CSV table of C-alpha atoms in Angstrom, one decimal:
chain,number,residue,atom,x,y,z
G,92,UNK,CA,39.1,49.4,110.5
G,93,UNK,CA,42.8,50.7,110.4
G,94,UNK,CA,41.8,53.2,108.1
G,95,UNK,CA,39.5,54.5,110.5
G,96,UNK,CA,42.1,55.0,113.3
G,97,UNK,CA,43.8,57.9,112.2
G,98,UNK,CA,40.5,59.7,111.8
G,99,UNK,CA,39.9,58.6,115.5
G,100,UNK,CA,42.9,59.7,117.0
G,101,UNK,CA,42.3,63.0,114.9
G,102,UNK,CA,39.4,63.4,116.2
G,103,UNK,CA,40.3,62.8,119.4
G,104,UNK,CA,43.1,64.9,119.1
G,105,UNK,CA,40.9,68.2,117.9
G,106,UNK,CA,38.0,67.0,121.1
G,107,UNK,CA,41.5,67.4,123.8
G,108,UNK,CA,42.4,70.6,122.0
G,109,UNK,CA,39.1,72.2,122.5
G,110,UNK,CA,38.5,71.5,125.6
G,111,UNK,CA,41.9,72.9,126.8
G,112,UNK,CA,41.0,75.8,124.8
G,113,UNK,CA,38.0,76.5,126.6
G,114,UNK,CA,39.6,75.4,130.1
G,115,UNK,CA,42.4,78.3,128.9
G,116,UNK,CA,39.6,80.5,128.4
G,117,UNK,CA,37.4,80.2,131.6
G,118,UNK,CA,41.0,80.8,133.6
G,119,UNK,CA,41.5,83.5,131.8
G,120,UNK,CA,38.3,85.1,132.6
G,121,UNK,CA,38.1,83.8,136.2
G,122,UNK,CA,42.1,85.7,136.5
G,123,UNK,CA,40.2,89.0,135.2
G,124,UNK,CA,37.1,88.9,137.1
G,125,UNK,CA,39.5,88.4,140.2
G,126,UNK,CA,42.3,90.8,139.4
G,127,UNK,CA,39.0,93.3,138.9
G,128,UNK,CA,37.8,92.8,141.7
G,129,UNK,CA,40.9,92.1,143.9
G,130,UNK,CA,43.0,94.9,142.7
G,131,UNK,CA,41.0,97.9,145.1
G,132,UNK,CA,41.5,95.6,147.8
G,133,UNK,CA,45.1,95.4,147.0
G,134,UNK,CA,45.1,99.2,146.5
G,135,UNK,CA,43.1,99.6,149.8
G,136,UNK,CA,45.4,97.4,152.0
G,137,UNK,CA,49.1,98.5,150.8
G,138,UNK,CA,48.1,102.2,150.9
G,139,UNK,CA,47.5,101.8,154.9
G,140,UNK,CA,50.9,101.4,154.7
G,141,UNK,CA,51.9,104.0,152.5
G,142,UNK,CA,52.1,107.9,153.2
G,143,UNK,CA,49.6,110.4,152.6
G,144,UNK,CA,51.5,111.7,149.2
G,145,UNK,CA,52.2,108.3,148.2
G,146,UNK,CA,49.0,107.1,148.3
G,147,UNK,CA,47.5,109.8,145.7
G,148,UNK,CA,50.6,109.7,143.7
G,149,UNK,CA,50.4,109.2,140.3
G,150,UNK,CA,51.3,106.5,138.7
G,151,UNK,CA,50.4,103.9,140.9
G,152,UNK,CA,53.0,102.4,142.8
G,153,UNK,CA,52.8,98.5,143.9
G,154,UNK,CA,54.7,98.4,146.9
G,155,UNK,CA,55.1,101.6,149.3
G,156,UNK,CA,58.4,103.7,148.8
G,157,UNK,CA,58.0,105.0,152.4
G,158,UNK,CA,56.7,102.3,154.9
G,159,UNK,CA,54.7,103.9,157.5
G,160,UNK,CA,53.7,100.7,159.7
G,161,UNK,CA,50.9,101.3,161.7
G,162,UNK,CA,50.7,104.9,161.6
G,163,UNK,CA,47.6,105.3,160.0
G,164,UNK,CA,46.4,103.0,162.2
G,165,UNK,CA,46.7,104.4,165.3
G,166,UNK,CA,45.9,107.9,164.0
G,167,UNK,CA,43.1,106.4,162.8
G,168,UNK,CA,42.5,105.0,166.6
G,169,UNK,CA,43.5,108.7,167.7
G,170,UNK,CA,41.0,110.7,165.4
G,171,UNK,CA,38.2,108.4,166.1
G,172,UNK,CA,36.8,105.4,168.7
G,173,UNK,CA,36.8,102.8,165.8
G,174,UNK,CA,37.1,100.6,168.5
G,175,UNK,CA,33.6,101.5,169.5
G,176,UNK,CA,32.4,101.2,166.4
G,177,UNK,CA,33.9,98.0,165.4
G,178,UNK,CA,32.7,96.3,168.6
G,179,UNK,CA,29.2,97.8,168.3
G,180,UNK,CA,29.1,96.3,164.6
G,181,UNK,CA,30.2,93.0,165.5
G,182,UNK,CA,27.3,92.9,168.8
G,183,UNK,CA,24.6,93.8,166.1
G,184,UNK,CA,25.7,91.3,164.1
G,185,UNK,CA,26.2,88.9,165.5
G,186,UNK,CA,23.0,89.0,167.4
G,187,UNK,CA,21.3,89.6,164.4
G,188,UNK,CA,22.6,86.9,162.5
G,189,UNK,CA,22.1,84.1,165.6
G,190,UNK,CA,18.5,85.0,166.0
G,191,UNK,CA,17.3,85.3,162.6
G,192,UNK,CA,19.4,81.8,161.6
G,193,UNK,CA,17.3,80.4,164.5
G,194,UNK,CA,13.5,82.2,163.8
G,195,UNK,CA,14.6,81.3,160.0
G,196,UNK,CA,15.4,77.5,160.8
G,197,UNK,CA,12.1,76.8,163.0
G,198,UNK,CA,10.0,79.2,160.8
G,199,UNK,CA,11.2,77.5,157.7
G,200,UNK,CA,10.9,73.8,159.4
G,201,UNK,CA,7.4,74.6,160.2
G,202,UNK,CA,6.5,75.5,156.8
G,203,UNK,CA,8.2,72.7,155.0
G,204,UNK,CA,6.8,70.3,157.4
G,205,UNK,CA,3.7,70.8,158.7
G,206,UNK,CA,0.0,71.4,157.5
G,207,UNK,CA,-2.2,74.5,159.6
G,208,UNK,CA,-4.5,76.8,158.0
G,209,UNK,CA,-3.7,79.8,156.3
G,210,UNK,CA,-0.3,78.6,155.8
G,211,UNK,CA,0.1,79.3,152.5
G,212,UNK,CA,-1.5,83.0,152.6
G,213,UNK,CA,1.1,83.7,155.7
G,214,UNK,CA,4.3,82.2,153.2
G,215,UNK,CA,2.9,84.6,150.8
G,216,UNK,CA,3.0,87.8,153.4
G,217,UNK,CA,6.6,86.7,153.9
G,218,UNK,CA,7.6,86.8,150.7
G,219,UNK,CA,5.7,90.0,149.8
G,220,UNK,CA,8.1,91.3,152.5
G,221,UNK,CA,11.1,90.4,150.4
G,222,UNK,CA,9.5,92.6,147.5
G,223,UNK,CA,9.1,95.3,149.6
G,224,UNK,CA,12.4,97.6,149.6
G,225,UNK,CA,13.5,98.8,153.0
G,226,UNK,CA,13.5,102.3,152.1
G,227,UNK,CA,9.7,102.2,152.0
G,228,UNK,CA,9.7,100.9,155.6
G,229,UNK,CA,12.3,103.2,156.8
G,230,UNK,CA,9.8,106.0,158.5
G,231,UNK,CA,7.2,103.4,159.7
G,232,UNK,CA,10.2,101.0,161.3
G,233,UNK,CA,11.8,104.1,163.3
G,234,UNK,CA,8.1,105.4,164.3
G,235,UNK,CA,7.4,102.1,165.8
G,236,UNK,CA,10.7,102.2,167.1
G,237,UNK,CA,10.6,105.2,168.7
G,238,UNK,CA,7.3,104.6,170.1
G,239,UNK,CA,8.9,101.2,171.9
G,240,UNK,CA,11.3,104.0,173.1
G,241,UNK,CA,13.9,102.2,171.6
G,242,UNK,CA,15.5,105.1,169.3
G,243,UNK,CA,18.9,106.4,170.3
G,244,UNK,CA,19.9,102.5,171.6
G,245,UNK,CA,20.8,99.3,171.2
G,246,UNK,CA,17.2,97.4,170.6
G,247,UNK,CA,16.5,99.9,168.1
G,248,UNK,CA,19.6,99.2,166.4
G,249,UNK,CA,19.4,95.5,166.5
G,250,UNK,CA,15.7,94.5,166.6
G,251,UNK,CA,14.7,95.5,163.6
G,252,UNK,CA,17.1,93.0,162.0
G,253,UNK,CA,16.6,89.7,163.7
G,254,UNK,CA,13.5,88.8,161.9
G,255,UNK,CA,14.8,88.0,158.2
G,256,UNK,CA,11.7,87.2,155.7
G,257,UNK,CA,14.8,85.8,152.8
G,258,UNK,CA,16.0,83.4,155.9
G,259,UNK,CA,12.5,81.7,156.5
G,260,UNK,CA,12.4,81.5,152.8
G,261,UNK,CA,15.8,79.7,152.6
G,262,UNK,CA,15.4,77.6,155.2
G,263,UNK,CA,12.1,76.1,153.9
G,264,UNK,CA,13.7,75.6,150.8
G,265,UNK,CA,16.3,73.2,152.2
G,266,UNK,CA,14.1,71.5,155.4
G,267,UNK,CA,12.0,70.4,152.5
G,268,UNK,CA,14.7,67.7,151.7
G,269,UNK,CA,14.6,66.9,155.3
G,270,UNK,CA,13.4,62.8,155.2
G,271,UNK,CA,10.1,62.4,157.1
G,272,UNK,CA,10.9,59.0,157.4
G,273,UNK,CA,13.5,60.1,159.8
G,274,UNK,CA,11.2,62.3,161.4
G,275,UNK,CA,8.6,59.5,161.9
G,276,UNK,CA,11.0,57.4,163.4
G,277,UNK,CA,12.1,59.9,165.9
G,278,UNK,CA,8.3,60.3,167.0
G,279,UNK,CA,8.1,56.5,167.3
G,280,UNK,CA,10.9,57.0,169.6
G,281,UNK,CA,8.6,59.5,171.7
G,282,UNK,CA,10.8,62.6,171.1
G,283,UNK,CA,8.4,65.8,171.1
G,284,UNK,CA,8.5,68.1,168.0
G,285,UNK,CA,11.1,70.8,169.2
G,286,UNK,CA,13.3,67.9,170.4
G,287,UNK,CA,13.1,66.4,166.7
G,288,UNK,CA,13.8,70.0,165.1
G,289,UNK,CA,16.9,70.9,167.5
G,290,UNK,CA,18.1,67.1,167.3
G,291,UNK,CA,17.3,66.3,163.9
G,292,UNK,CA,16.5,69.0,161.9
G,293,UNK,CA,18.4,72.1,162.5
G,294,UNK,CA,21.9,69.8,162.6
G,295,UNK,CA,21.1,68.8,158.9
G,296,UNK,CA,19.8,72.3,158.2
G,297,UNK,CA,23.6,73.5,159.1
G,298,UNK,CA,24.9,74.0,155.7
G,299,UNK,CA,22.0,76.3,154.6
G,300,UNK,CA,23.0,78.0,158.0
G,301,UNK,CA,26.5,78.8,157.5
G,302,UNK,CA,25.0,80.8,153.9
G,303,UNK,CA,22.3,81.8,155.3
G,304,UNK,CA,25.2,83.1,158.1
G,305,UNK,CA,27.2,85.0,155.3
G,306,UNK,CA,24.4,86.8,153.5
G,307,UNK,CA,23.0,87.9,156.5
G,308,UNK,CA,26.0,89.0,158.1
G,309,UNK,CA,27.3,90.8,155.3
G,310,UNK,CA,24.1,92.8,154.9
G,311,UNK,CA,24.0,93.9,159.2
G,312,UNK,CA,27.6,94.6,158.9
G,313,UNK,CA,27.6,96.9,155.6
G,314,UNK,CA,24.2,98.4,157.0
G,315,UNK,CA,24.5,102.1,156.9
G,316,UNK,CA,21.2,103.8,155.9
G,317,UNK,CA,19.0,102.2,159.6
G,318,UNK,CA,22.0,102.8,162.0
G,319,UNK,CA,22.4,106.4,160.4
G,320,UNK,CA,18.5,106.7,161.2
G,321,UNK,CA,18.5,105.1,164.6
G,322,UNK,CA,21.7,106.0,165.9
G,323,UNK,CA,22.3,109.6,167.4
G,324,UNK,CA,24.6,109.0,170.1
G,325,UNK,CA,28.8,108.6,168.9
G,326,UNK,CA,29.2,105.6,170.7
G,327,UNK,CA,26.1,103.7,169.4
G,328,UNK,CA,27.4,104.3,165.8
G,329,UNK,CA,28.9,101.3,163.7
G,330,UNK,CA,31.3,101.1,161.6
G,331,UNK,CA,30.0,102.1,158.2
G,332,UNK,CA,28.5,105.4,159.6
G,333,UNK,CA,31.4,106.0,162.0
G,334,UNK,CA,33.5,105.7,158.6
G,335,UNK,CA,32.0,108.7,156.7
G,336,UNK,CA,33.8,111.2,159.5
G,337,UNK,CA,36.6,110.0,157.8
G,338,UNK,CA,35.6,111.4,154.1
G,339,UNK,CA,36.4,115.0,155.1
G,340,UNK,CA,39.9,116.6,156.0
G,341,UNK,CA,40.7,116.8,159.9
G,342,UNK,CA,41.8,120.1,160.8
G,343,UNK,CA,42.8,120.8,157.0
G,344,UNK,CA,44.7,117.3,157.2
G,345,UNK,CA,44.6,114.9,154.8
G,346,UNK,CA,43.3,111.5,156.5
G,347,UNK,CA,43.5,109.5,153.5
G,348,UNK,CA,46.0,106.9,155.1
G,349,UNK,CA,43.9,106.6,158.0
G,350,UNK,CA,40.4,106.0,156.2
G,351,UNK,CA,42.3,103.2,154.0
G,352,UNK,CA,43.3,101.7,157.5
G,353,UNK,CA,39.5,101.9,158.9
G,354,UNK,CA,38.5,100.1,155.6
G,355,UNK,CA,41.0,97.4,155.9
G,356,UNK,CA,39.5,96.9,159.5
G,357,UNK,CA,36.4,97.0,158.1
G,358,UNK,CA,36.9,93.4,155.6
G,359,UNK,CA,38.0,91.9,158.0
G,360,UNK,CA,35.3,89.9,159.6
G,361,UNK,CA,34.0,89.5,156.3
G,362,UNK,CA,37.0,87.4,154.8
G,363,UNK,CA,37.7,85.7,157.8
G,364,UNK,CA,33.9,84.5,158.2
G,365,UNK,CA,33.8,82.9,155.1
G,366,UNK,CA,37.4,81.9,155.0
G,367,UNK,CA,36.2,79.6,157.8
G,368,UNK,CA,32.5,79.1,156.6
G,369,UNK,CA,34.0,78.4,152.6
G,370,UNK,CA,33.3,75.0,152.9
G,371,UNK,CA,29.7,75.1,154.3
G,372,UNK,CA,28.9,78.2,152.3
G,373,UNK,CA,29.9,76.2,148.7
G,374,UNK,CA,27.8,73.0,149.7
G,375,UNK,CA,24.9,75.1,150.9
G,376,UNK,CA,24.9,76.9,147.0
G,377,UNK,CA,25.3,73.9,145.4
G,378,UNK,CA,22.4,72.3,147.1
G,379,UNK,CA,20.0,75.1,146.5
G,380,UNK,CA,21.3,75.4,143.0
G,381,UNK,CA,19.9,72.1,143.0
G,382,UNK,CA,16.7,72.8,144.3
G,383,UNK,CA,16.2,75.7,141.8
């Protein structure tokens, strides 16, 4: 038996060596994905400080030589009414994101939860809708659209988008894990059904909500191809279409510094809604990695 120990603690030894080997490894590959990905935010935020010939000077400086402030900001603010735009893409949505979680909650409950006919033909039309790219419904959606006399607006900007086929999806996936025990007992109790689901179910349903939340809200507020359709007036513009006007030179001058300022503006509900969501966002994966 003491002959055996040294080939033990070898072994041992070689088992701790390879698996800080491969720890070393996945940092090292987690530190490149995110330096890949992180450096043209970098790039985007330091050149809003930076001056126009800075900015397209080569090589790349890391800090700005010549601080600017908030100049690009405010010409920014000056050139355009980004304000407009910002506030019109945070009412779509958010509006678009509150009604869908809701429809996508109580659609998905239903589905998870209750027997009717024809319920699984109608699950299938929903997901058929997920197959179906939106380019292909772009002409029918802004016919109907305009035919509700909704074009040129804000319904015809935001209605379109608070039915979301992926969120009733979702949200059947996780109300399935929803305990009909504890629905039973609530019945028992004398509590109706929609009492139950706003009680019961859509509080345990919250996780799936806050990523449901993200996805959703990163797809409305990056939206550019319906509100370029839909939108004809400058003040019902959002801020991915209102941001091409800053592609071109303005006058013959160069509004690099101000477009990298728009942008900045433009990440900024994104980070901070799942800086603030992370923790729902990373439960809500985990559980329907789970399920899959």
């Amino acid at each position: 038996m003491a002959n055996n120990r040294p080939h033990e603690s070898q072994a041992a030894f070689e088992a701790r060596l390879r698996k800080r080997i491969t720890i070393l490894i996945l940092f090292c590959t987690a530190l490149l994905v995110a330096v890949i990905f992180g450096f043209p935010m970098y790039f985007m935020g330091m050149s809003a400080f930076k001056s126009e010939s800075e900015i397209l000077a080569t090589p790349f400086r890391w800090l700005p030589e010549t601080f600017v402030g908030l100049e690009h900001y405010a010409r920014a603010f000056e050139l355009a009414p980004i304000g407009q735009w910002y506030l019109n893409s945070v009412f779509a949505a958010t509006l678009q994101v509150s009604v869908a979680i809701f429809v996508g909650a109580m659609a998905g409950y239903g589905f998870a939860k209750f027997q009717f006919r024809g319920k699984r033909i109608l699950f299938a039309l929903i997901l058929s809708i997920m197959a179906v790219p939106f380019q292909i419904l772009l002409i029918p959606l802004f016919v109907l659209v305009r035919q509700f006399g909704w074009d040129d607006s804000y319904a015809g900007l935001i209605m379109p988008g608070i039915i979301s086929a992926f969120g009733v999806f979702m949200m059947r996936q996780f109300a399935y894990a929803i305990p009909d025990e504890l629905l039973d007992a609530a019945r028992i109790d004398g509590a109706g059904e929609f009492r139950i689901f706003m009680l019961i179910a859509l509080p345990l349903l919250a996780p799936a909500a806050a990523s449901l939340a993200i996805i959703l809200f990163l797809f409305s507020w990056n939206n550019f191809l319906w509100p370029l359709v839909v939108a004809r007036d400058r003040a019902l513009l959002t801020l991915p279409v209102g941001m091409t006007q800053f592609s071109q030179p303005y006058r013959g001058e160069p509004i690099v510094g101000p477009s990298m300022a728009v942008s900045t503006l433009a990440t900024l509900p994104v980070a901070l809604l799942f800086l603030f969501f992370q923790r729902y966002f990373i439960e809500g994966m985990m559980v329907s990695g789970i399920k899959g």
